[in-house]
Tab-separated table of C-alpha atoms in Angstrom:
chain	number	residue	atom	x	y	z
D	5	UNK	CA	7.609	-6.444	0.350
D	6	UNK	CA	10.513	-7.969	1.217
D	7	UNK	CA	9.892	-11.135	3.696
D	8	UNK	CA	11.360	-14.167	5.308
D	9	UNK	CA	9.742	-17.204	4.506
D	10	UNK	CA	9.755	-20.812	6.483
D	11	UNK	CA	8.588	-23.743	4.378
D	12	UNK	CA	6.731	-27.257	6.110
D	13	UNK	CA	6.140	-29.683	4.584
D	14	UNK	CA	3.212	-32.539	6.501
D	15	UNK	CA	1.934	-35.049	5.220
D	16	UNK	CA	-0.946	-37.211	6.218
D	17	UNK	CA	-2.407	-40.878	5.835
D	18	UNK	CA	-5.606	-41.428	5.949
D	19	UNK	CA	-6.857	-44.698	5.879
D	20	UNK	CA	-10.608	-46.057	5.275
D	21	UNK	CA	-11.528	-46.549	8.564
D	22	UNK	CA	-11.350	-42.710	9.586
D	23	UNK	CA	-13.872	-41.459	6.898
D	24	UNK	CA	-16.508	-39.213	7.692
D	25	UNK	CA	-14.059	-37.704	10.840
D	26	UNK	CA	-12.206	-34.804	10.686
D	27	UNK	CA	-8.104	-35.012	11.175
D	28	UNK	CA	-5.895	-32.612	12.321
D	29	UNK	CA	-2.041	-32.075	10.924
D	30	UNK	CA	-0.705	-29.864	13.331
D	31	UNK	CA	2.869	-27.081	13.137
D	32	UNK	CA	4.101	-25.042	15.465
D	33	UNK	CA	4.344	-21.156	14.942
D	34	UNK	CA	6.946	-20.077	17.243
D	35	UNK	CA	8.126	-16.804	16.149
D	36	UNK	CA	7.316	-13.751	14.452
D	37	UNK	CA	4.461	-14.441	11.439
D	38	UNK	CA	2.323	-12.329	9.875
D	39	UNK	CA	0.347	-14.835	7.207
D	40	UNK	CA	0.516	-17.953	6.666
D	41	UNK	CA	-0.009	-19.641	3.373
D	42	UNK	CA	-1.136	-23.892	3.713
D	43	UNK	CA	-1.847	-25.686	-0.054
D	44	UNK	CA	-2.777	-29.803	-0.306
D	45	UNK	CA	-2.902	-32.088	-2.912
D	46	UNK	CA	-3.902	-36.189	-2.522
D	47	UNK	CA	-4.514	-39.045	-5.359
D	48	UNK	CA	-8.025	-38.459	-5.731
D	49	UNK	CA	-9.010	-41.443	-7.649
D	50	UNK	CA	-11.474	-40.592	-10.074
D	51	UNK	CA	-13.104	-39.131	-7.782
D	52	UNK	CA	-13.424	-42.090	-4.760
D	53	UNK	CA	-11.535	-39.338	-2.520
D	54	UNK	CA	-12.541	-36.181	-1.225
D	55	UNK	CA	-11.339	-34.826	1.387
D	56	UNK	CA	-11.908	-31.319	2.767
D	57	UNK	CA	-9.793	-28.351	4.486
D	58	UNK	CA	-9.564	-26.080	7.331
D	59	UNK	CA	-7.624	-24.260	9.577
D	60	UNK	CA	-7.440	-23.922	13.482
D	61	UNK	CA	-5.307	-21.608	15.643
D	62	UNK	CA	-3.968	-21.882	19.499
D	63	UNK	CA	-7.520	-20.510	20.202
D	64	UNK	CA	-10.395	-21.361	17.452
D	65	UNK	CA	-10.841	-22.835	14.268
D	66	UNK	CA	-10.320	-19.748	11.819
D	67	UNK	CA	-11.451	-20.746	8.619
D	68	UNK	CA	-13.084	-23.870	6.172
D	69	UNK	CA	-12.973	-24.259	3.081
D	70	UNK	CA	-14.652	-27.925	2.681
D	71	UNK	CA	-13.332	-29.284	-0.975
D	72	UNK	CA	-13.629	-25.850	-2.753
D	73	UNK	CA	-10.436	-24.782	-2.812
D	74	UNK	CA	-6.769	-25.807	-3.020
D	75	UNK	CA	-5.222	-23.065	-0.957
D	76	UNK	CA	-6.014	-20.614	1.245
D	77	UNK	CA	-4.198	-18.023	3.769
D	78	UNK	CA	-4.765	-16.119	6.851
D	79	UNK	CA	-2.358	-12.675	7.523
D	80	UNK	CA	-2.809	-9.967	10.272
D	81	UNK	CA	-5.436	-7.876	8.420
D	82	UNK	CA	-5.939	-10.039	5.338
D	83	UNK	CA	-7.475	-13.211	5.052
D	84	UNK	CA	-9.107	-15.719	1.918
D	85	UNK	CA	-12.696	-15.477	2.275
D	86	UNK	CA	-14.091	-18.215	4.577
D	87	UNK	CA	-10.946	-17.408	6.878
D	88	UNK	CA	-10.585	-15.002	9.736
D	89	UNK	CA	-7.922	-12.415	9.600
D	90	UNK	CA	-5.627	-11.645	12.913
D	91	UNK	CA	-2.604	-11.346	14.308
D	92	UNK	CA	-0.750	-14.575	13.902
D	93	UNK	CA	-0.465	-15.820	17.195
D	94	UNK	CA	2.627	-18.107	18.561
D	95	UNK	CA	1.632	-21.674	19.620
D	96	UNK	CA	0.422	-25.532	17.716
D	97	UNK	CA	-1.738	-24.392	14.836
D	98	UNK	CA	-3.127	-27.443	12.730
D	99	UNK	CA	-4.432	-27.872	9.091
D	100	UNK	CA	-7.926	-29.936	9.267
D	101	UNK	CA	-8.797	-32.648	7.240
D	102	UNK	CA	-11.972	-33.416	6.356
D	103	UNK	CA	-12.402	-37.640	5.637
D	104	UNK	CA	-15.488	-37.094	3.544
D	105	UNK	CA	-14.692	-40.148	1.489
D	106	UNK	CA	-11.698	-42.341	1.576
D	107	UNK	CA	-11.331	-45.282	-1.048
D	108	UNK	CA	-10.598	-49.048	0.271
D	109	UNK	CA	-6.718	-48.703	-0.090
D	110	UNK	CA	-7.074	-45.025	1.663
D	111	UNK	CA	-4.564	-41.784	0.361
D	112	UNK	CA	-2.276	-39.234	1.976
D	113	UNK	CA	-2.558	-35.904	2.083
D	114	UNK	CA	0.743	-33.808	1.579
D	115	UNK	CA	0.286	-30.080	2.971
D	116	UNK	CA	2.509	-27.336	1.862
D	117	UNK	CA	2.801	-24.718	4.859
D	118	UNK	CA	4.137	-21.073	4.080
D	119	UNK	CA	5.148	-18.850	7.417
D	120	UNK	CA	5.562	-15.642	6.697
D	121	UNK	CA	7.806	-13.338	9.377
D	122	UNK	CA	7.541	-9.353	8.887
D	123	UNK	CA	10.459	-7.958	6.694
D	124	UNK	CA	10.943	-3.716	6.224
D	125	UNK	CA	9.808	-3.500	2.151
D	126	UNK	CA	7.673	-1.685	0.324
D	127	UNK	CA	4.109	-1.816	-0.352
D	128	UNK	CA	2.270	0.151	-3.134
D	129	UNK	CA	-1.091	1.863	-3.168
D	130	UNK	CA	-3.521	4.792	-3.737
D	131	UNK	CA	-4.016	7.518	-0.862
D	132	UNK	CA	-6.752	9.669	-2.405
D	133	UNK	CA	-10.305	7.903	-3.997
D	134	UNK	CA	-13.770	8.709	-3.552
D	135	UNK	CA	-16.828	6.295	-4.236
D	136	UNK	CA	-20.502	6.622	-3.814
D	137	UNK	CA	-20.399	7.439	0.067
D	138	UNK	CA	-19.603	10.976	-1.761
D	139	UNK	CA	-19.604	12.124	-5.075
D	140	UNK	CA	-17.923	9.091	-6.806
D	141	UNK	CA	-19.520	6.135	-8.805
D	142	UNK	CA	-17.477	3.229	-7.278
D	143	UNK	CA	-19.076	0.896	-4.531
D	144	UNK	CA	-16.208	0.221	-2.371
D	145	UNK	CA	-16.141	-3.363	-4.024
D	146	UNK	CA	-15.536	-1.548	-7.167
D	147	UNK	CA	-13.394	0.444	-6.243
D	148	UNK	CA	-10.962	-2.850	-4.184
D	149	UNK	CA	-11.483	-4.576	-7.780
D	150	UNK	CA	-10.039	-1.565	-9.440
D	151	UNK	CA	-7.519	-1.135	-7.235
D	152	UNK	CA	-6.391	-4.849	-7.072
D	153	UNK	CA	-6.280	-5.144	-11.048
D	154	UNK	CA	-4.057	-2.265	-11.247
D	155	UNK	CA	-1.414	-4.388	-8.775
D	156	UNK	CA	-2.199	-2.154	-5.937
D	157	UNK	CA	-1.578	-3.780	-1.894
D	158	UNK	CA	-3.475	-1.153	-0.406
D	159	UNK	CA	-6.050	2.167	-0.639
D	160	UNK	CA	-7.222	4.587	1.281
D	161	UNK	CA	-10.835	5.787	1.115
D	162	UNK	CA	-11.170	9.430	1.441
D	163	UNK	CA	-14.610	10.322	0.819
D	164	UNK	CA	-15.748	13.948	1.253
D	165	UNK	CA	-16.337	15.372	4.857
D	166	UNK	CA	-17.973	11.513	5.794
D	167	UNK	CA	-16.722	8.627	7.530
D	168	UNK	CA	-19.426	6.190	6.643
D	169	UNK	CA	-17.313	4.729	3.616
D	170	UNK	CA	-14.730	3.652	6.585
D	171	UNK	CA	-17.565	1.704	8.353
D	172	UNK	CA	-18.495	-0.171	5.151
D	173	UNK	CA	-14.886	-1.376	4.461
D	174	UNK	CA	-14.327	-3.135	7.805
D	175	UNK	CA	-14.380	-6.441	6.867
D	176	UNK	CA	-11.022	-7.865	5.951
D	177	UNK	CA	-10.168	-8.353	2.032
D	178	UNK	CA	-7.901	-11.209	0.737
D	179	UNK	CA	-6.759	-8.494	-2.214
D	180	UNK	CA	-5.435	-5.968	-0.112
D	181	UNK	CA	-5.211	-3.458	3.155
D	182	UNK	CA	-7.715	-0.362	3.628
D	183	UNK	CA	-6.597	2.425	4.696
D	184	UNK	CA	-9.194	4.737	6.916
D	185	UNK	CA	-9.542	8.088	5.780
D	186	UNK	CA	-11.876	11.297	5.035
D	187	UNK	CA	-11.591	14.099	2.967
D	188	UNK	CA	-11.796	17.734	4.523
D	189	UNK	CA	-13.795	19.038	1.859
D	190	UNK	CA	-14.476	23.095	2.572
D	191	UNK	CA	-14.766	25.900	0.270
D	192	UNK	CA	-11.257	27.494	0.823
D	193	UNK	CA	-9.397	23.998	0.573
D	194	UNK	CA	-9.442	20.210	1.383
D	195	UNK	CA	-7.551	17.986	3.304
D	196	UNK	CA	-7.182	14.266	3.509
D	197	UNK	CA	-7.242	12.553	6.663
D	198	UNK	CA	-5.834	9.321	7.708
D	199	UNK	CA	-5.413	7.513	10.430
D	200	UNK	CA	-8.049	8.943	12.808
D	201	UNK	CA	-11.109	9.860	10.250
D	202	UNK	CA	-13.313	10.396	13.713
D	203	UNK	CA	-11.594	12.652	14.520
D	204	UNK	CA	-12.720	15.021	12.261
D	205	UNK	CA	-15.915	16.256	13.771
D	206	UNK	CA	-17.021	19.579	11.783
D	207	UNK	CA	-15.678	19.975	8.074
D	208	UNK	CA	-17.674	23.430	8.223
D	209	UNK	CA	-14.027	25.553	8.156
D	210	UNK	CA	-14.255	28.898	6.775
D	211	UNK	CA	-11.551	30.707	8.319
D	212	UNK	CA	-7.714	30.467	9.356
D	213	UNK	CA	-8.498	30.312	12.613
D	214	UNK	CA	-10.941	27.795	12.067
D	215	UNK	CA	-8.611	25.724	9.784
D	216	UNK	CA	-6.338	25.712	12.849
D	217	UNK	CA	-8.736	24.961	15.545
D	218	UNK	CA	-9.732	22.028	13.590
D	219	UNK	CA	-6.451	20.561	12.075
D	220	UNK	CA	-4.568	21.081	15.784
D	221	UNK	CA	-7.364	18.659	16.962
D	222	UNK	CA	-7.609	15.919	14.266
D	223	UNK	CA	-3.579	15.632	14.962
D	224	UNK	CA	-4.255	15.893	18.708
D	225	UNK	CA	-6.100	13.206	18.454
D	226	UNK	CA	-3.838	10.649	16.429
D	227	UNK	CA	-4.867	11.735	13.098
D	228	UNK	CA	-2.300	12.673	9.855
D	229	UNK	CA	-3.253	15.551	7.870
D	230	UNK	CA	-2.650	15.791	4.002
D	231	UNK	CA	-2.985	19.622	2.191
D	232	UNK	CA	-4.449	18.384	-1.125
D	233	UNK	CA	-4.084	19.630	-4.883
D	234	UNK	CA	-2.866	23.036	-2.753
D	235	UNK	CA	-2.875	25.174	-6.516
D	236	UNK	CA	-5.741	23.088	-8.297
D	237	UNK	CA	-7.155	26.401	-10.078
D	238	UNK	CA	-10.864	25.514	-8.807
D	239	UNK	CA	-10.227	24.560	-5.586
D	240	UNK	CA	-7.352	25.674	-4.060
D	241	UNK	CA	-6.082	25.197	-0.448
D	242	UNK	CA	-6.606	29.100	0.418
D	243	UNK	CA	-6.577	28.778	4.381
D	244	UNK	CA	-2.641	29.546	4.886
D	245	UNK	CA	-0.005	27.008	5.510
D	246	UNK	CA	1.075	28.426	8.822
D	247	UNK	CA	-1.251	25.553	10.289
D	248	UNK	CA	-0.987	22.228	11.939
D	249	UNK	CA	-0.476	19.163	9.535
D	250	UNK	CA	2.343	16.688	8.205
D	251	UNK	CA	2.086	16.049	4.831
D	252	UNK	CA	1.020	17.523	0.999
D	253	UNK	CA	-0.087	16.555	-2.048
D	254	UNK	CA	2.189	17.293	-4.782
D	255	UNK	CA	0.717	14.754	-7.221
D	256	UNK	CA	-2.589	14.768	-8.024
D	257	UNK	CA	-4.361	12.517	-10.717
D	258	UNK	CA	-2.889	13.052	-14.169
D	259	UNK	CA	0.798	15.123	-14.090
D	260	UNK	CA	-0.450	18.570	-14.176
D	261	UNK	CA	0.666	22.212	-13.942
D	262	UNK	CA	-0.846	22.081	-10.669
D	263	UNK	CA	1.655	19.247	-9.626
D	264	UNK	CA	4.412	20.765	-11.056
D	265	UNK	CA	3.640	24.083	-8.783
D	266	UNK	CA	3.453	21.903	-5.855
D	267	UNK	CA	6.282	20.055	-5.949
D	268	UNK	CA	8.043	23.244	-6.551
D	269	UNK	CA	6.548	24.997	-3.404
D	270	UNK	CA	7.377	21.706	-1.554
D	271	UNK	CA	11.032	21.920	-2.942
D	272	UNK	CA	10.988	25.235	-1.436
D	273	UNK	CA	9.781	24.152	1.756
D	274	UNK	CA	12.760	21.430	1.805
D	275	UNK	CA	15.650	24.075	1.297
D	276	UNK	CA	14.064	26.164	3.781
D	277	UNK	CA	14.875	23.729	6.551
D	278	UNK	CA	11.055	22.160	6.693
D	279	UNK	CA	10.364	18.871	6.763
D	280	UNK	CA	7.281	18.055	5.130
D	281	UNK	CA	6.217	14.665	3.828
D	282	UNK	CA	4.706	14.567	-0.010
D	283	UNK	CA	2.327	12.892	-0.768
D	284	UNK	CA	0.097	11.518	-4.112
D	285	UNK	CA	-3.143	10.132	-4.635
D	286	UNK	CA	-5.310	9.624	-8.081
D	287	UNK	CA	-8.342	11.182	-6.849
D	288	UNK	CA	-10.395	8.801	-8.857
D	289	UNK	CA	-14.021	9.358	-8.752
D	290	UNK	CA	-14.974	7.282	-11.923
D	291	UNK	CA	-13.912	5.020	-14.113
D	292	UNK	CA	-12.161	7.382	-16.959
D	293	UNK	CA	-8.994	7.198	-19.570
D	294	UNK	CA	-6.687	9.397	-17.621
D	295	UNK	CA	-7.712	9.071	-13.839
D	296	UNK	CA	-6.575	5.640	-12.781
D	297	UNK	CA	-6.284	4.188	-9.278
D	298	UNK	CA	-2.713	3.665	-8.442
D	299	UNK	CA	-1.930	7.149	-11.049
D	300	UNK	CA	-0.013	7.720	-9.115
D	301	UNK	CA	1.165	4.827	-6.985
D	302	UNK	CA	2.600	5.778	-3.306
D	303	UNK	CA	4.682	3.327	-2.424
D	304	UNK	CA	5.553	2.987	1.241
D	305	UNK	CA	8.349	1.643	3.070
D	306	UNK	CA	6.830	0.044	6.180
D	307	UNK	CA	7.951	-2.764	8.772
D	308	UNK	CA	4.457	-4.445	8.471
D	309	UNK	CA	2.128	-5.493	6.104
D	310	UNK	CA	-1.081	-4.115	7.898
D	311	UNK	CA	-2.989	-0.801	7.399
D	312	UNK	CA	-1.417	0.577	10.618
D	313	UNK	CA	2.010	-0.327	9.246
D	314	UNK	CA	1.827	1.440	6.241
D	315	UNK	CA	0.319	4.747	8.269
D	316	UNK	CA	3.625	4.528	10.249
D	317	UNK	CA	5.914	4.536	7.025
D	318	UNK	CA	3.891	7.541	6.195
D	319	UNK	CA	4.462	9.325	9.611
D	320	UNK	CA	8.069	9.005	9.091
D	321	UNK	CA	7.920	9.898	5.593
D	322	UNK	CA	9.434	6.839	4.004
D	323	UNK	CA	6.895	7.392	0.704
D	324	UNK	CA	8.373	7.254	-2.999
D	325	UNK	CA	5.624	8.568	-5.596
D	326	UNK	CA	6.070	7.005	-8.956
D	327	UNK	CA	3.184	7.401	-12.473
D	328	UNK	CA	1.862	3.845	-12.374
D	329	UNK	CA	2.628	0.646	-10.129
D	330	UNK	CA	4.343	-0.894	-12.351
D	331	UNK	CA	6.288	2.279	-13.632
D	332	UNK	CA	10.156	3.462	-12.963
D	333	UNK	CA	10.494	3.693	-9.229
D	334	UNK	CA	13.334	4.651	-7.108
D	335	UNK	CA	15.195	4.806	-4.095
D	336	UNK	CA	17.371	6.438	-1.717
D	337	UNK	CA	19.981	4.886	0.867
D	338	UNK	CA	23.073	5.835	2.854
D	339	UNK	CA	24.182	3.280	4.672
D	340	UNK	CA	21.981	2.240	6.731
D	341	UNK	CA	19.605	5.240	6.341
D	342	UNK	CA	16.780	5.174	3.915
D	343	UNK	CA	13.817	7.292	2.166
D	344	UNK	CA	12.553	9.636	5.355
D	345	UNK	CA	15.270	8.779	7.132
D	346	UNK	CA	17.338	11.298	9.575
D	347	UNK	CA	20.671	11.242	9.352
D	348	UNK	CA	22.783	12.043	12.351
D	349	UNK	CA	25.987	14.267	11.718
D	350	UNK	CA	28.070	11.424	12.763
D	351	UNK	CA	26.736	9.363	9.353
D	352	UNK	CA	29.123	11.595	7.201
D	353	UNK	CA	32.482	10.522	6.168
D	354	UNK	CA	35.645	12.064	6.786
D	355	UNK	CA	35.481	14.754	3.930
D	356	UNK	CA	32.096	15.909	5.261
D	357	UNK	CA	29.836	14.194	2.500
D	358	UNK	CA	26.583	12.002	2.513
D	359	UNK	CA	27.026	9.175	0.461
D	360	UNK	CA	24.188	8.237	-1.434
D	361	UNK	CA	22.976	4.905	-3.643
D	362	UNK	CA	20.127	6.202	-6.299
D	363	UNK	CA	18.407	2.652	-7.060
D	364	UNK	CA	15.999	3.382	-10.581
D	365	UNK	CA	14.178	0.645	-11.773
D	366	UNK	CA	12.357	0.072	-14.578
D	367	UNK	CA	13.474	3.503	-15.943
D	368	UNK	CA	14.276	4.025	-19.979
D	369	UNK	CA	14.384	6.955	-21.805
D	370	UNK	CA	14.175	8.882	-18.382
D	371	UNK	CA	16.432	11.195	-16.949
D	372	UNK	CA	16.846	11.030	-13.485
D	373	UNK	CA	17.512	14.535	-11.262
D	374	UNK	CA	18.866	14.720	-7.870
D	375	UNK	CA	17.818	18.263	-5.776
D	376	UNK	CA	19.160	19.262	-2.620
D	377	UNK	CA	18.598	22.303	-0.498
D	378	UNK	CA	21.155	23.971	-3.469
D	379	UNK	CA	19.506	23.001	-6.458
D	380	UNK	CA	20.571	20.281	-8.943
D	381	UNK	CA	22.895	18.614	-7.888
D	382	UNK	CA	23.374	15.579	-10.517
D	383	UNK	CA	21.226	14.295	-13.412
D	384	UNK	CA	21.673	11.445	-15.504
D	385	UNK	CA	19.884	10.310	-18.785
D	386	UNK	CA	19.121	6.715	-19.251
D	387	UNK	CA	19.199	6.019	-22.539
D	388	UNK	CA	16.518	3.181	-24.328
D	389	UNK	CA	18.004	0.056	-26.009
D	390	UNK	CA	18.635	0.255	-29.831
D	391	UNK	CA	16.333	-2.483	-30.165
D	392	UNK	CA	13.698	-1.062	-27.489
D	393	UNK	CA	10.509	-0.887	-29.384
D	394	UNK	CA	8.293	2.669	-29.828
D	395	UNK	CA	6.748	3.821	-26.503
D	396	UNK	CA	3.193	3.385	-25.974
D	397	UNK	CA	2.030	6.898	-25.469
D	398	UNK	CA	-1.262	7.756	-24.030
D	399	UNK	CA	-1.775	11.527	-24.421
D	400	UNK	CA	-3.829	13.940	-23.321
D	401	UNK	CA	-3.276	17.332	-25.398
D	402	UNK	CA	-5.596	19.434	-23.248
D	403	UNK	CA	-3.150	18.029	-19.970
D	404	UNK	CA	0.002	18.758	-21.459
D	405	UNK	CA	0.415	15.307	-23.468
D	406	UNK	CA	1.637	13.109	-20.465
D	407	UNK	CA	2.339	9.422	-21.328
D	408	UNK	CA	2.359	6.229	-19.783
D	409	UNK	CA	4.893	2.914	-20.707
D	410	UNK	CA	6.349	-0.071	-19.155
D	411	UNK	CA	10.037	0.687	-18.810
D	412	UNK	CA	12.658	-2.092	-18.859
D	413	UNK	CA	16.341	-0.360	-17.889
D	414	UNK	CA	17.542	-0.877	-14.540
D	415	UNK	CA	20.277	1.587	-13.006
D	416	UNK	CA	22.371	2.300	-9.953
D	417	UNK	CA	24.422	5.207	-9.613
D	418	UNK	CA	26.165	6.650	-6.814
D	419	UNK	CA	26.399	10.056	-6.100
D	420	UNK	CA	27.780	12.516	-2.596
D	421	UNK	CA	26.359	15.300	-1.186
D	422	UNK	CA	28.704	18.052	1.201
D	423	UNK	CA	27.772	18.625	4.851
């Protein structure tokens, strides 16, 4: 994510006479902050200093760590452990020092301090896991761990037609942001639910009718409703899609023919004049060669780095799906006008054309496609260097032989698009 950062720098002396007190260094916030990173150092020597660290807001102290670590941060909704997370209030904030003990001649503390003000960017993550609140064999630690290793900022727990996973996750992580959620788990279909999990009272939906009832009041009530794996050949979504919800799930787990008849339907749905939001999620029950958390990776464009953020960049359909986290991923912009974007008529240029900036990166040996509501409009190939070595393929024949590889090339093209 994209941020602005202010840097202090304080430094402290701390002389023989104050040991066994505790000091405080204080800043100011006075603005905008969402975290807010603090790191000391001091001549220790051999050991005749030690000298501990906390942290206090306007209102309370929020965290100590006593002499067991170096650094340490609070954000909105993510903290170190030891530390409270919560909205970064405005006001004198000060780093305390611990005197525990302070040689003859005394030391000084320098404190590096890190402010952190909200910046639109994007944030990467899983929307579709289980664990063993259902059928899957991750404890939600396991499944954070996972998540976190495979350079993930955020994951939603969907766990089938339960909410008690949600209740289990509460307390705030220092790896990244949990998203609430429940799966809709029937026999004609499932749908994810984020957002507003309670509201999903009765999963026991055997019917159109029913389906409707129940959707129209999970989105009543604040909720956001993902169709998932809609042509999965065992369980299907079978229920109609002339009912209330906002989103589907084209990409599910490994690339499959399933995914490739979704995003086709969805394409459909686009040229038709709909606006529907896609959506991806690895579906991981288990630890396994194929199913991966993050495979694939929905990365969100959101104004804040909090779990409610990224829910809004869903809702307005800023959401880029890409294999891996660390795999090709682009980008649309026009102007000022980004991925889920509107753009008004009065964004076109004289001749009656969208102008549009394709940002790929990390793409090589991939060809890149651009679809409108009338087809293909523009592909290009981007070609590996000569001295690129082999691709690292991981296949599975049974699946269709899908692969996955860093990539290195970066491009930018432009392209237009009539009114």
């Amino acid at each position: 994510m994209e941020t602005g950062e202010r840097r202090i720098t304080l430094r402290r002396r701390i002389g023989k006479d104050e040991e066994r007190s505790y000091l405080e260094v204080p800043f100011v916030v006075d603005g905008s902050a969402e975290r807010i990173e603090a790191a000391y150092r001091y001549e220790r020597g051999g050991g005749e200093a030690v000298v501990d660290i906390g942290l206090r807001s306007p209102e309370r102290i929020v965290g100590w760590s006593g002499g067991a670590r170096q650094s340490f941060f609070v954000g909105t909704e993510l903290a170190t452990p030891g530390y409270l997370a919560g909205p970064v209030a405005e006001g004198e904030w000060a780093v305390l020092l611990g005197a525990y003990k302070i040689p003859a001649e005394g030391t000084e503390v320098t404190i590096d301090i890190v402010l952190t003000e909200p910046r639109r960017g994007w944030i990467k993550g899983d929307l579709h896991m289980h664990s063993v609140h259902s059928d899957g064999r991750y404890t939600i630690e396991a499944a954070k761990a996972s998540c976190a290793a495979r350079g993930l900022s955020y994951m939603a727990l969907t766990d089938h037609n339960t909410l008690s996973q949600n209740r289990a996750a509460l307390a705030p992580d220092e790896r990244l942001l949990v998203l609430p959620g429940a799966e809709l788990t029937s026999y004609f279909g499932h749908a994810n639910v984020y957002g507003a999990p309670e509201a999903l009272r009765d999963f026991r939906v055997t019917t159109p009718e029913q389906a409707r009832a129940t959707l129209g009041e999970i989105r009543a009530q604040g909720g956001f409703v993902s169709l998932n794996h809609p042509f999965c050949p065992s369980c299907p979504w079978e229920l109609g899609f002339d009912l209330p919800y906002d989103a589907i799930e084209v990409w599910n787990g490994p690339w499959r023919a399933l995914n490739e008849r979704a995003v086709a339907w969805w394409q459909e749905q686009l040229a038709a004049g709909r606006r529907l939001i896609a959506l991806g999620g690895s579906d991981a029950h288990a630890e396994d060669r194929f199913v991966k958390h993050g495979r694939p990776t929905a990365a969100v464009r959101t104004d804040r780095k909090t779990a409610q953020g990224v829910l809004d960049g869903i809702r307005q359909g800023r959401v880029v799906l890409s294999f891996d986290p660390d795999e090709t991923f682009l980008t649309l912009t026009s102007g000022d006008y980004g991925v889920g974007d509107l753009l008004p008529r009065t964004a076109l240029d004289g001749a009656g054309t969208i102008p549009l900036v394709i940002d790929v990166e990390g793409a090589r040996g991939d060809r890149v496609a651009l679809w409108s509501d009338r087809g293909l409009e523009a592909a290009w190939d981007i070609e590996a260097p000569a001295d690129a070595p082999a691709k690292a393929w991981e296949a599975d024949a049974a699946d269709g032989g899908r692969a996955a590889q860093r990539e290195l090339a970066v491009l930018r093209e432009h392209a237009a698009l009539g009114g």
